[in-house]
Coordinates of C-alpha atoms in Angstrom, one line a residue:
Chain A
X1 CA -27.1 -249.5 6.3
X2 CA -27.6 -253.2 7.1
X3 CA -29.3 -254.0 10.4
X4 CA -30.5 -257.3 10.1
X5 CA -29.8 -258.6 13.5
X6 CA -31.0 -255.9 15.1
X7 CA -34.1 -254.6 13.4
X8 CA -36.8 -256.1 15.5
X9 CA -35.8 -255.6 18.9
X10 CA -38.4 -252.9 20.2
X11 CA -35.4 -251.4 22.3
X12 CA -33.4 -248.9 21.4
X13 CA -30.9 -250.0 19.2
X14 CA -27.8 -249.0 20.6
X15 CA -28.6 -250.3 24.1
X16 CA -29.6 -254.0 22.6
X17 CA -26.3 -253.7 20.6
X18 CA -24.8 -252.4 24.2
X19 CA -25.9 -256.0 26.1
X20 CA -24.4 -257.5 22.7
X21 CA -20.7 -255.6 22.6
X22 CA -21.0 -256.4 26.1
X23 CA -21.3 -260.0 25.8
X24 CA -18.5 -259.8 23.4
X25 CA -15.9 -258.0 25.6
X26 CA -16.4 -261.0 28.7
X27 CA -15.9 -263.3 25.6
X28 CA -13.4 -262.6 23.6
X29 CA -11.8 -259.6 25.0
X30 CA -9.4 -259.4 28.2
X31 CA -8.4 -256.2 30.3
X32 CA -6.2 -253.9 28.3
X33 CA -6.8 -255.4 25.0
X34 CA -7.7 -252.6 22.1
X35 CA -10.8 -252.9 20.2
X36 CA -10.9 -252.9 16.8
X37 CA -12.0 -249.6 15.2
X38 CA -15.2 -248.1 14.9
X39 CA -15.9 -249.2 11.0
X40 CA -14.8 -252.6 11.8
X41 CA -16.9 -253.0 14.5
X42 CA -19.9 -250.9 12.7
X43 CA -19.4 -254.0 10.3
X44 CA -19.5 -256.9 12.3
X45 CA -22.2 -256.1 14.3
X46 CA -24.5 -254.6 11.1
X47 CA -25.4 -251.4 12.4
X48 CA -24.6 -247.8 11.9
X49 CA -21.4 -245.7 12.9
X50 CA -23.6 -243.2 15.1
X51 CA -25.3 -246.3 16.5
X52 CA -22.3 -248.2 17.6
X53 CA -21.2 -244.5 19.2
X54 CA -23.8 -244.3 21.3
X55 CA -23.0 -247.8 22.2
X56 CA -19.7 -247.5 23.2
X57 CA -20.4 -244.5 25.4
X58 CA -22.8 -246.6 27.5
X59 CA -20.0 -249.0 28.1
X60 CA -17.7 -246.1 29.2
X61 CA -20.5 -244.7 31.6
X62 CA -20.3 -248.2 33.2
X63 CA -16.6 -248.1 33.3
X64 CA -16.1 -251.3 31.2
X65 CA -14.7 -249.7 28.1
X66 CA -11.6 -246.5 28.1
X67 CA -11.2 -244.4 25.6
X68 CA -7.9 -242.3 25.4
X69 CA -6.6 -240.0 23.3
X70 CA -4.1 -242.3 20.8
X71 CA -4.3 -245.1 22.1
X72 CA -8.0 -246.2 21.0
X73 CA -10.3 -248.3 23.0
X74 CA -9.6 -250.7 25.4
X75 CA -11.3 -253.1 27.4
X76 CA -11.0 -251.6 31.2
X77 CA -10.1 -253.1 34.3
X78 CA -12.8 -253.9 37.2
X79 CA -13.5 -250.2 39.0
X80 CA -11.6 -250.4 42.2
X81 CA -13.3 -249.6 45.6
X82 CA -12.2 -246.8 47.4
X83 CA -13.3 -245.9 50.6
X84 CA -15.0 -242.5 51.0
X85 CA -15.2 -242.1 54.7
X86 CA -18.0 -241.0 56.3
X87 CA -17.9 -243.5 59.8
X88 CA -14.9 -242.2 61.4
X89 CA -15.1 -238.6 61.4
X90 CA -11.3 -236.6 61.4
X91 CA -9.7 -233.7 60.2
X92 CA -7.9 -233.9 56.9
X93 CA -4.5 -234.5 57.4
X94 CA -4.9 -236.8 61.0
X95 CA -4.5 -239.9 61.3
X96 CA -4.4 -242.4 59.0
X97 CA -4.9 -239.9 55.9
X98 CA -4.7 -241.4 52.5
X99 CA -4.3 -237.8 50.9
X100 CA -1.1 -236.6 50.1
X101 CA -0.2 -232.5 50.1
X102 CA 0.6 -231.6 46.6
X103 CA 0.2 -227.5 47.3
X104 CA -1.4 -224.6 49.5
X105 CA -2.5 -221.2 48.1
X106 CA -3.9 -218.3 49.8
X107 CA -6.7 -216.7 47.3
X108 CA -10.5 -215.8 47.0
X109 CA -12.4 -219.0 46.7
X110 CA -15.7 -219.0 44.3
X111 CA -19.0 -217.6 45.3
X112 CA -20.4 -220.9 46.4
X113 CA -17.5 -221.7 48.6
X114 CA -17.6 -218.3 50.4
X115 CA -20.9 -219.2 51.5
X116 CA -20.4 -222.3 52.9
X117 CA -17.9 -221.1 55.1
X118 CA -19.4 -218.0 55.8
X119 CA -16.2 -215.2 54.6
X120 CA -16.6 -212.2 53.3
X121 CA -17.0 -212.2 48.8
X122 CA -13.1 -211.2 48.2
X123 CA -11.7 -212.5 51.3
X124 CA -9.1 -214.9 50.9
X125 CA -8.5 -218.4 52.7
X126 CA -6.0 -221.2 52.5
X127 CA -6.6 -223.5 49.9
X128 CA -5.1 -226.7 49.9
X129 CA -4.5 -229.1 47.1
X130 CA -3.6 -232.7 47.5
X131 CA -4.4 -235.8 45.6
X132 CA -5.0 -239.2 45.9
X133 CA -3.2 -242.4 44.7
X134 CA -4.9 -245.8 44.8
X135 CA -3.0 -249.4 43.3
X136 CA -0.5 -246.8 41.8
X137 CA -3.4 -245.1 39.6
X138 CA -4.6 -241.6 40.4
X139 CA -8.0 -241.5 41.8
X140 CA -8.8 -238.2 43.2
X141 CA -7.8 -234.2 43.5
X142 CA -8.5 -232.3 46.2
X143 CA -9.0 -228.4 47.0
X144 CA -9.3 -228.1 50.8
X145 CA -10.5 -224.5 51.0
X146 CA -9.9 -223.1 55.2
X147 CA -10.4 -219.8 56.3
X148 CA -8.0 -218.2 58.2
X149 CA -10.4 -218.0 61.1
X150 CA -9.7 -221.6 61.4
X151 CA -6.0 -221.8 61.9
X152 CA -5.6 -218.3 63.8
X153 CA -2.1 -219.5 65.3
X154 CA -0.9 -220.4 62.2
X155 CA 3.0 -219.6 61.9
X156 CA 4.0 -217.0 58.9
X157 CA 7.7 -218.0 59.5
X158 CA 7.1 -221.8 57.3
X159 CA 7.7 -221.6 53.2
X160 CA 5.2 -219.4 51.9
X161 CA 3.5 -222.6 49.3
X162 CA 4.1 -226.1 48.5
X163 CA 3.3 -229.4 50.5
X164 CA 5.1 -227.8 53.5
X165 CA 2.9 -225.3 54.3
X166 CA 0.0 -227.3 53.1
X167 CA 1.0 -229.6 56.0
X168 CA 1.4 -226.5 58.6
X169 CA -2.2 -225.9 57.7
X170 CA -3.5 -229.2 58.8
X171 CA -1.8 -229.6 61.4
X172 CA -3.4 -225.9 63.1
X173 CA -6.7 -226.8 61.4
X174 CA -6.3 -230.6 63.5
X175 CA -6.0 -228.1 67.1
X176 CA -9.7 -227.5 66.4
X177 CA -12.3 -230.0 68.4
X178 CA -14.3 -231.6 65.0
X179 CA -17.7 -231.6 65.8
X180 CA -19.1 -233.6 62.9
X181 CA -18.8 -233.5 59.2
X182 CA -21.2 -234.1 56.2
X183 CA -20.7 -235.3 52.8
X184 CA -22.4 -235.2 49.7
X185 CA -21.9 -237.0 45.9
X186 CA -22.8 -235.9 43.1
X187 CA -21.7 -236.1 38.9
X188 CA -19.5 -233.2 37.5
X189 CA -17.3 -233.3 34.7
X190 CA -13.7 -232.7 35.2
X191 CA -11.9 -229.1 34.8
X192 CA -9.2 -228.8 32.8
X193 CA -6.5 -228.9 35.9
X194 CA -8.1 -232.0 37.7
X195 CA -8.2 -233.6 34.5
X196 CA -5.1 -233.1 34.3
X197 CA -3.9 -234.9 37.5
X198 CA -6.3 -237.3 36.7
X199 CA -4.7 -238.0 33.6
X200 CA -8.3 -237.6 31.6
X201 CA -9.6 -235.5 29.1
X202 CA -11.5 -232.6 30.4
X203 CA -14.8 -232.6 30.5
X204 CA -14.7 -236.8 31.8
X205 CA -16.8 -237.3 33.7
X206 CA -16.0 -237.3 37.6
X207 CA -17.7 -237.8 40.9
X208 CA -17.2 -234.9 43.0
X209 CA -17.7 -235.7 46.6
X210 CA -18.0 -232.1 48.9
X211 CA -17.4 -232.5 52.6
X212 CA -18.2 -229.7 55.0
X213 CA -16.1 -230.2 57.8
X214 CA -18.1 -228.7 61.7
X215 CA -16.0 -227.1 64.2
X216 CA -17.3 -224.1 67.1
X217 CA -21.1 -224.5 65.5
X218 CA -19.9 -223.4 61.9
X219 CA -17.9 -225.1 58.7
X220 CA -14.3 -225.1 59.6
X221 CA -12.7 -226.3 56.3
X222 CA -14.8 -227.1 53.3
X223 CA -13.4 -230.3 51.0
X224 CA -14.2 -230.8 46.9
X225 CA -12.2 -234.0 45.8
X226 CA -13.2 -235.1 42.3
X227 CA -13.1 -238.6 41.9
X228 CA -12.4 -240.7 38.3
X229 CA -15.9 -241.8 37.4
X230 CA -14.3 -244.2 35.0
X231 CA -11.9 -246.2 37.7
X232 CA -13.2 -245.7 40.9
X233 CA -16.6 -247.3 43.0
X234 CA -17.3 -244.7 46.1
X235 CA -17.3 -247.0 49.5
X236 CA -18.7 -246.2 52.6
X237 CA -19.3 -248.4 55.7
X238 CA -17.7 -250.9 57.7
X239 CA -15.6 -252.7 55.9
X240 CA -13.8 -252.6 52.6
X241 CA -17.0 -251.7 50.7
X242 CA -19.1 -254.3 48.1
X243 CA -17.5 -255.9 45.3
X244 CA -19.9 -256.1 43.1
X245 CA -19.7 -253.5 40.3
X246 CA -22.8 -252.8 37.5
X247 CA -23.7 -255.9 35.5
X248 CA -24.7 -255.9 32.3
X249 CA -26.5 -258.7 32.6
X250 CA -29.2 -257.4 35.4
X251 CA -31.2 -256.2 33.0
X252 CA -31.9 -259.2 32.4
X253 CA -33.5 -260.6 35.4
Chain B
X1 CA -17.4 -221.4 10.7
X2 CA -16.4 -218.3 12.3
X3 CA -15.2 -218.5 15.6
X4 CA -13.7 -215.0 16.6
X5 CA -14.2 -215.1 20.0
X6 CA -12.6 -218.1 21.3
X7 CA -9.9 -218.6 18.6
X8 CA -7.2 -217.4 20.9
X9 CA -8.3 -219.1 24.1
X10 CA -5.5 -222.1 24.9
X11 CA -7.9 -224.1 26.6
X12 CA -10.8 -226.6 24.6
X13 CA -12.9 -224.0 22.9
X14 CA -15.7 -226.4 23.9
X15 CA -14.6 -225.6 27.7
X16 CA -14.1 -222.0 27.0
X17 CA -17.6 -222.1 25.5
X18 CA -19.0 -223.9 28.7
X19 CA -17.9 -221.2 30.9
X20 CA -19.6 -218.0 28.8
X21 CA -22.9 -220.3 28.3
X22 CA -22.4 -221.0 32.2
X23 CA -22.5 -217.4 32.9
X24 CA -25.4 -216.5 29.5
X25 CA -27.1 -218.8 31.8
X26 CA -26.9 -217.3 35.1
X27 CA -27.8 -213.8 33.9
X28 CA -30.2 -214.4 31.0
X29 CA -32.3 -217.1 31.7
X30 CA -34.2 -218.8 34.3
X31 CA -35.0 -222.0 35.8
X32 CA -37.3 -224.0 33.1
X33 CA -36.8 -221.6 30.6
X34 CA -36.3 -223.2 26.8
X35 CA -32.9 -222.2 25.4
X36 CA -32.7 -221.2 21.8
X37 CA -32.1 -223.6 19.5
X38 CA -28.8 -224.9 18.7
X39 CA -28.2 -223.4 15.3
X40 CA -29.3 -219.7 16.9
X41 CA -26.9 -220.4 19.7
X42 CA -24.1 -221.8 17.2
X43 CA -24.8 -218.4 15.4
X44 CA -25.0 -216.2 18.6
X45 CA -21.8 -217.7 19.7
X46 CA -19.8 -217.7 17.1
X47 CA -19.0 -221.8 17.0
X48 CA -19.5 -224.8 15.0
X49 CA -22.6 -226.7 16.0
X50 CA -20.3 -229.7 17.3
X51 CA -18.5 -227.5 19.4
X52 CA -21.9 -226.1 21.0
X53 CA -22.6 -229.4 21.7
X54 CA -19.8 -230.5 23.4
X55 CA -20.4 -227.7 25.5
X56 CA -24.4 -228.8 26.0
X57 CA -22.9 -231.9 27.3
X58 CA -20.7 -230.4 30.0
X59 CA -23.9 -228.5 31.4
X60 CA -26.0 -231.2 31.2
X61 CA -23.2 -233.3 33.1
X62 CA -22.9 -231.1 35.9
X63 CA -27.1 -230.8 36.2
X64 CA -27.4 -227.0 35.0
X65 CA -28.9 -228.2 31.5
X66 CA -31.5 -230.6 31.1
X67 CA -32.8 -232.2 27.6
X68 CA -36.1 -233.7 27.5
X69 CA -37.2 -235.2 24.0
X70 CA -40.0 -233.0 22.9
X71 CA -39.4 -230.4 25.0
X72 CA -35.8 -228.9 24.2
X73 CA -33.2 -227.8 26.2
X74 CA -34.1 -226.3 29.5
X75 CA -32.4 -224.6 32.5
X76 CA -32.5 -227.1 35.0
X77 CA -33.4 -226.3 39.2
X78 CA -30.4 -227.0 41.3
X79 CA -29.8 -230.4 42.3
X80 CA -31.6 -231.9 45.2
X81 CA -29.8 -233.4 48.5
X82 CA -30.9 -236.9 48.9
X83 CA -30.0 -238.8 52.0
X84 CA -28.6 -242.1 51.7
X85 CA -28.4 -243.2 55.3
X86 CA -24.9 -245.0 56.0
X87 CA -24.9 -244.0 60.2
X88 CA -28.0 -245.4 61.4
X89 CA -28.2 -249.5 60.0
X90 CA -31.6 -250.1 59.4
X91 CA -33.2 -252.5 57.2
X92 CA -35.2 -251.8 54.3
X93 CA -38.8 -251.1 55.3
X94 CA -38.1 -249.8 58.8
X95 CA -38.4 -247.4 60.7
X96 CA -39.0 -243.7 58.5
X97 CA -38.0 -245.2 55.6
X98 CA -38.1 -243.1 52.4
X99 CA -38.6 -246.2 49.9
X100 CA -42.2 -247.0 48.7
X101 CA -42.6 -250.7 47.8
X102 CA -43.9 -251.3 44.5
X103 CA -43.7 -255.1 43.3
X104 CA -42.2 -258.5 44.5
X105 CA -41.1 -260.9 42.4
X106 CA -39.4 -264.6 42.5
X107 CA -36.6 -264.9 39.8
X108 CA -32.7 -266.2 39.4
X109 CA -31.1 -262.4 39.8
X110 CA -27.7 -261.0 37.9
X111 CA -24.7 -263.4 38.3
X112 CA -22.8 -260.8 39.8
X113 CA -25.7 -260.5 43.0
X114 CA -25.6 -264.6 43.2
X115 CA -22.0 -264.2 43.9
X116 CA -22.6 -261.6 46.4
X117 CA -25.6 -263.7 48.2
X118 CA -23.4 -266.7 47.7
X119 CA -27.2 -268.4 45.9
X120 CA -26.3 -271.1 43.5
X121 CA -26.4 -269.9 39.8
X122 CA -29.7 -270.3 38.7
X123 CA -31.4 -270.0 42.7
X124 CA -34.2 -267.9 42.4
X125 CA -34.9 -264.6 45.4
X126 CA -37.4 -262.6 46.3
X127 CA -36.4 -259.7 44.1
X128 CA -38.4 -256.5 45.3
X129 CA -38.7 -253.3 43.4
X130 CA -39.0 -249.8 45.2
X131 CA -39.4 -246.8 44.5
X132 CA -38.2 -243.2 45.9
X133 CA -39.7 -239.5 45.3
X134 CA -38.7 -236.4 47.0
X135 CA -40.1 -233.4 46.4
X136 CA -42.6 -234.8 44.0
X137 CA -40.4 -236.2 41.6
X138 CA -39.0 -239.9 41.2
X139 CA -35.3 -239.4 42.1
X140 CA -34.3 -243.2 42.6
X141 CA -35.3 -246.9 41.2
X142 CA -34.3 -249.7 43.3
X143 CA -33.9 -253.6 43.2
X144 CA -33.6 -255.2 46.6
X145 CA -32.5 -258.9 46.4
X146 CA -33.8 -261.1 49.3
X147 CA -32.3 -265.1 49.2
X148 CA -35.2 -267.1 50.5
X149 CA -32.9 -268.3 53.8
X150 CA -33.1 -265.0 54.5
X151 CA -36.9 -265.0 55.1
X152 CA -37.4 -268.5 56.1
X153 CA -40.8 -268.2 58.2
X154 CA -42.3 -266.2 55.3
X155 CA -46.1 -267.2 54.6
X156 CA -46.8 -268.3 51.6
X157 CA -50.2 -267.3 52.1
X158 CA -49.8 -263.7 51.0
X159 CA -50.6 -262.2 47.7
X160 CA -48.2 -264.0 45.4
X161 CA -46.9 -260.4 44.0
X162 CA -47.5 -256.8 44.0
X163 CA -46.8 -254.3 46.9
X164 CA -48.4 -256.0 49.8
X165 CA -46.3 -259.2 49.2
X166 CA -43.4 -256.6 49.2
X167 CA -43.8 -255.4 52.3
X168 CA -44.8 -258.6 53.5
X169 CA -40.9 -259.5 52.6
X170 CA -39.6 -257.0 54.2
X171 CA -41.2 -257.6 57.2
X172 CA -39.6 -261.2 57.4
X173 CA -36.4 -259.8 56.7
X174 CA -36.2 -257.2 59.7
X175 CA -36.9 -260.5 62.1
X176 CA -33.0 -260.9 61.4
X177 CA -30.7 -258.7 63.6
X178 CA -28.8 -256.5 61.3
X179 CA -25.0 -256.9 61.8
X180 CA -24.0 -253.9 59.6
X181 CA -24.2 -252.3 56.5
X182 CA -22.1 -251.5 53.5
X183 CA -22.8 -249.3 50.4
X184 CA -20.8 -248.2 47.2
X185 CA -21.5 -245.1 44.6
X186 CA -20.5 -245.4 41.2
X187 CA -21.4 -243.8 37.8
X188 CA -24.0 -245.7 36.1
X189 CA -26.3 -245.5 32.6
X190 CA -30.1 -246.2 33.4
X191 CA -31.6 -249.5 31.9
X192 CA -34.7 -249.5 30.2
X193 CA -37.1 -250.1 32.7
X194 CA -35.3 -247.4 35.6
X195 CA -35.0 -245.0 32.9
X196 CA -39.2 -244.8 31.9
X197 CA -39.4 -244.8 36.2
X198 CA -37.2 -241.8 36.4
X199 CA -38.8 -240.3 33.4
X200 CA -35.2 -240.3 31.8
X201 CA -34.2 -241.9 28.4
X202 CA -32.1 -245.7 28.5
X203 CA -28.5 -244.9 29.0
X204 CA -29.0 -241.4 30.8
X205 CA -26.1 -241.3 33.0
X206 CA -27.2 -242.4 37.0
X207 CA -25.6 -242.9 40.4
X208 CA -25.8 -246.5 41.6
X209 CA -25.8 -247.1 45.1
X210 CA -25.6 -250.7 45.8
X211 CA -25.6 -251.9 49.8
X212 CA -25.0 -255.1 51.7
X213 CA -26.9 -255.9 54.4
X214 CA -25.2 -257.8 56.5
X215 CA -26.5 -260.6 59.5
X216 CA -25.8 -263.6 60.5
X217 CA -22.2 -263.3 59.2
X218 CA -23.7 -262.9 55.4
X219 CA -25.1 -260.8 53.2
X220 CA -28.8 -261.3 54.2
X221 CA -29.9 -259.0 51.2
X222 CA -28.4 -256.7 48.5
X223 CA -29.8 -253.2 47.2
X224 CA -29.1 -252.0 43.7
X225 CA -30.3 -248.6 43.9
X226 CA -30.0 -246.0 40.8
X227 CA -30.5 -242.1 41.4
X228 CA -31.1 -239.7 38.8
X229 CA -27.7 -238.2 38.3
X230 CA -29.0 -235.0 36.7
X231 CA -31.5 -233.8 39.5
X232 CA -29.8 -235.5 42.6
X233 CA -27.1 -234.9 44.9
X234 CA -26.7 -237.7 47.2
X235 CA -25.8 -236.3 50.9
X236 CA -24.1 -238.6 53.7
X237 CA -23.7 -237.4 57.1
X238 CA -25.1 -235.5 60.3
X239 CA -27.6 -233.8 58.9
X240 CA -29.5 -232.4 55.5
X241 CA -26.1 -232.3 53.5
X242 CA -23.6 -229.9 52.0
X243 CA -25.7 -226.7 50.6
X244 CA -23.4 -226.5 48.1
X245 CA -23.5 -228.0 44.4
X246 CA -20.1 -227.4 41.7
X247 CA -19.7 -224.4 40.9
X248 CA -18.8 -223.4 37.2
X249 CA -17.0 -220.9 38.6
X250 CA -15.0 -223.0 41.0
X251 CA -12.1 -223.6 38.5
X252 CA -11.5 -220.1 38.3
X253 CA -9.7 -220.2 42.0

């Protein structure tokens, strides 16, 4: 294969070709736009399909290319800041809550989960599914896993399921005094029913952000919302969060 | 290729595939242990090679597979809980801060940072590089961006680079009173020179952190910090984290 621009560049070649495609899309490209396809663009740029690959999955990780299933590659938007709080501790549900109810189940939460909130290997607990919306765009799903030691007045008269009850559940969870809560980040890839919501392929890659919610000295109600890794930039702090996003160009300094 | 065992299954047989390795993993193998190579696993499986890969990809995604060139494929420890302070504001350098400073150095930074320090296009800051270990590993890489009117009493005396000027730098900048503090998560792909620090290849996916520091109604100085995705799970909050990492079997609720 020819690789005459790119043959003496001690780097890897798919990353210098990376800072090159990149250069590219801020030229010639705008938001939305549809790259030409992979043999085209193999051409142009004089390097091998399996090079240019691994190039365009760089640009994915950094959220400036989306790929989708029949519609090709496109040039993606700016990832949009959404706030993670961490400040202002409150019960899901209260206040202000960005979250909408989608569902509420009662059934046996994984291993891990039992754990964390301390109930017995097969006991069952409310789990609550909602899901978050952010400039029209899903963002985020939600299971909200509370045992019923939690919300011990809870009514059995309300619908059995659905965003009803899931809103019953809050509501007795929020008669609890919160004591603190804790959250932790970290990469996952999406399963096949968050992907779903999330409108990706599963297996994308997501940011899963678990919060352990502290009432009476033990974990109340224990949160995993998976987050697009493609779309979204995690805030936390005072204000609005910092809009600056990866750049390309910083390797440069 | 035969593939008798997961022809049936509805879902990806990649994902399918994920979930028996998952478990192959938990029962079979332990924590640094080499897996078998990909053909023998292809083999033992029952799937094409692609389709064992896909799967590889997944695990090494949600940190329960690690590839090191050289070494193989090997069963990775459970992530680590880093803290990333967001409650108590503190600037870089004080107080029981994790960070160890490692180099200073004067250059024009990223345009994207300009725009954020609101320096003129080619202004050159004090740009220092830190690093972070916990538990005797390197977990995180950092760039901290410093305009010069941010440090204006800073001796020129000093060394002219290296970690003493770095701390040197720092020192100026906690003479400021710190207003507040905002930082962001997103998905990342290591550059060059973070990757050989993190003893990861280029383009490994990461976790950027990036925080404003903010004082005298400005952003006095910008961190661009990027965490091993793989090994780390970054914890915000009360206290030592959430003790609990994805579980594979979580999507079985």
């Amino acid at each position: 294969m020819g690789t005459t621009q790119l043959e003496t560049v001690p780097e890897p070649k798919y990353w210098h070709l990376k800072t090159v495609l990149s250069e590219a899309l801020e030229s010639e490209f705008s938001v939305g736009e549809i790259l030409p396809n992979e043999r085209d663009l193999a051409a142009r740029f004089g390097v091998a399909r399996a090079t240019l690959r691994q190039a365009l999955e760089q640009l994915e990780l950094e959220g400036r290319l989306q790929r989708r299933r029949g519609v090709g590659t496109t040039v993606a938007p700016p990832r949009v800041g959404v706030a993670v709080g961490t400040e202002q501790h409150a019960w899901p549900g209260a206040g202000n809550d960005v979250w909408q109810a989608v569902d509420c189940a009662v059934a046996a939460p994984p291993a891990a989960v039992s754990a964390v909130l301390e109930t017995g290997r097969e006991e069952a607990v409310y789990t609550v599914r909602r899901s978050r919306v952010s400039h029209g765009q899903p963002v985020a799903a939600e299971l909200l896993y509370i045992p019923a030691s939690s919300v011990p007045e809870l009514s059995a008269i309300d619908a059995p399921s659905g965003p009803a009850r899931a809103r019953a559940v809050l509501r007795e969870l929020q008669r609890l005094e919160l004591e603190g809560q804790e959250s932790a980040v970290e990469l996952g890839s999406a399963r096949a029913d968050d992907a779903k919501e999330l409108d990706r392929l599963p297996g994308a890659p997501v940011l899963v952000v678990t919060t352990r919610f502290l009432a009476d000295g033990r974990t109340a109600a224990l949160s995993v919302a998976t987050y697009r890794a493609d779309t979204c930039r995690l805030t936390f702090g005072d204000s609005g969060g910092v809009e600056i996003h990866q750049d390309p160009e910083r390797r440069a300094s």
